[in-house]
């Protein structure tokens, strides 16, 4: 597909999550079935190899196989897709960028090399090198809170000026001052924020989300995004109830030290829209199975808008 411009990266994007079995082998049939559901869910695009996709656990053959499946099916369906080419070590990441770019996705997502923090010159130098390696494919910088190098709006403005292929970022969001600083520094970039904060983020200038709410319910997340454009007050009320659900069922798992991939697989299994399961690849810990039933009951009670197949609108 053609490279995506910043104004074409909007809305709710769903991610591929790795169904694993046995000693951590990927269940390729279940992954294909999951992709089939995402393709007809109404999300604005699909991506692979974010944090929730456990990109750091994949060998290079697995990485390429996921990419081939994603590219082939999204191209056939005419749905935009992005490939995460991230890896903590820069040489491996650039090789992933090169191989993934050959598939001509709408964009490539990259992190910054992640063993030691980078200074501003190093951030620019790395992203310029990734851009050159991508050969014309757009770049999106994935800069979550746990990244060793945090990129503030001022540095992001410098990167955007020196690396024109950078079209978007995924960040944690912030307060009103952060959104104002981003609007001043990078008005032409697509800014994606966490899915559970999208209604308030959209109102303050965000453009979309690589969404953990799409992990819970891709159809529901897409419907919620449409509600943000037609009834912002109602959408904000959904966000408030998502916060209540997270406080009841996600925060306790975080307090146990579970990772974001574990939480997203937990959400997907609560949602039940595909056979994904809670199990992560070794050596990561997975969410406890006994937490699923009470979370599912509360999700249906608190958030019927996210489950249109169970609670259709009157």
Coordinates of N, CA, C and O in Angstrom, one line a residue, residues 17 50-54 56 142 144-147 170 194 196 212 215 246 250 253-254 257-267 280 284-285:
X17 N -2.3 -10.1 18.8 CA -1.8 -10.6 20.0 C -1.4 -12.1 19.7 O -2.1 -12.8 18.9
X50 N 3.6 -4.4 18.4 CA 3.7 -3.5 19.5 C 4.1 -4.2 20.8 O 4.4 -5.4 20.8
X51 N 4.1 -3.5 21.9 CA 4.5 -4.2 23.1 C 3.5 -5.4 23.4 O 4.0 -6.4 23.8
X52 N 2.2 -5.2 23.2 CA 1.3 -6.2 23.4 C 1.5 -7.4 22.5 O 1.1 -8.5 22.8
X53 N 2.1 -7.2 21.4 CA 2.4 -8.3 20.4 C 3.7 -9.0 20.8 O 4.1 -9.9 20.0
X54 N 4.3 -8.7 21.9 CA 5.5 -9.4 22.4 C 6.6 -9.5 21.4 O 7.3 -10.5 21.2
X56 N 9.5 -8.5 21.4 CA 10.8 -8.7 21.9 C 11.1 -10.2 22.1 O 12.2 -10.6 22.4
X142 N 7.3 4.9 18.6 CA 6.6 4.3 19.7 C 7.5 4.7 20.9 O 8.6 4.1 21.1
X144 N 6.7 4.7 24.7 CA 5.9 4.5 25.9 C 6.6 5.0 27.2 O 7.8 5.2 27.2
X145 N 5.9 5.0 28.3 CA 6.5 5.5 29.5 C 7.7 4.6 30.0 O 8.5 5.1 30.7
X146 N 7.7 3.3 29.7 CA 8.8 2.5 30.2 C 10.0 2.6 29.3 O 11.1 2.0 29.6
X147 N 10.0 3.4 28.2 CA 11.2 3.5 27.3 C 12.3 4.2 28.1 O 12.0 5.2 28.9
X170 N 3.4 7.4 19.2 CA 2.5 6.8 20.2 C 3.1 7.1 21.5 O 4.3 6.8 21.8
X194 N -3.1 6.4 24.8 CA -3.7 5.1 25.2 C -5.2 5.0 24.9 O -5.9 6.0 25.1
X196 N -7.7 3.6 26.5 CA -8.7 3.9 27.6 C -8.8 5.4 27.9 O -9.7 5.7 28.7
X212 N -5.7 -0.4 23.6 CA -5.9 -1.5 24.5 C -7.4 -1.8 24.6 O -7.8 -2.9 25.0
X215 N -8.2 -4.3 22.2 CA -7.9 -5.6 22.7 C -9.0 -6.2 23.4 O -9.3 -7.4 23.3
X246 N -11.0 -0.5 35.0 CA -9.6 -0.6 35.1 C -9.2 -0.6 36.6 O -8.3 -1.4 37.0
X250 N -7.8 -4.1 36.4 CA -6.5 -4.0 35.8 C -5.4 -3.5 36.8 O -4.3 -4.1 36.9
X253 N -3.9 -6.2 38.9 CA -3.0 -7.1 38.2 C -1.6 -6.3 38.0 O -0.6 -6.9 38.1
X254 N -1.7 -5.0 37.8 CA -0.5 -4.2 37.7 C 0.3 -4.2 39.0 O 1.5 -4.3 39.0
X257 N 2.7 -6.8 39.5 CA 3.9 -6.8 38.6 C 3.7 -7.3 37.2 O 4.7 -7.5 36.5
X258 N 2.4 -7.5 36.8 CA 2.2 -8.1 35.5 C 2.5 -7.0 34.4 O 2.2 -5.8 34.6
X259 N 3.0 -7.4 33.3 CA 3.4 -6.5 32.2 C 2.2 -6.1 31.4 O 1.1 -6.7 31.4
X260 N 2.4 -5.1 30.5 CA 1.4 -4.6 29.6 C 0.9 -5.7 28.7 O -0.3 -5.8 28.4
X261 N 1.8 -6.6 28.1 CA 1.3 -7.7 27.3 C 0.4 -8.6 28.0 O -0.6 -9.1 27.5
X262 N 0.7 -8.9 29.3 CA -0.2 -9.7 30.1 C -1.6 -9.1 30.3 O -2.6 -9.7 30.2
X263 N -1.6 -7.8 30.5 CA -2.8 -7.1 30.7 C -3.7 -7.0 29.4 O -4.9 -7.2 29.5
X264 N -3.0 -6.8 28.3 CA -3.8 -6.8 27.0 C -4.3 -8.2 26.7 O -5.5 -8.3 26.2
X265 N -3.6 -9.2 26.9 CA -4.1 -10.6 26.7 C -5.2 -10.9 27.6 O -6.2 -11.5 27.3
X266 N -5.1 -10.4 28.9 CA -6.2 -10.5 29.8 C -7.5 -9.8 29.3 O -8.6 -10.4 29.3
X267 N -7.3 -8.6 28.8 CA -8.5 -7.9 28.3 C -9.1 -8.6 27.1 O -10.3 -8.7 27.0
X280 N 1.5 -15.8 28.1 CA 2.6 -15.1 27.5 C 3.8 -16.1 27.2 O 3.9 -17.1 27.8
X284 N 7.8 -14.6 30.8 CA 6.9 -13.6 31.4 C 5.7 -14.3 32.1 O 5.3 -15.4 31.8
X285 N 5.2 -13.6 33.1 CA 4.1 -14.1 33.9 C 2.8 -13.7 33.2 O 2.7 -12.7 32.6

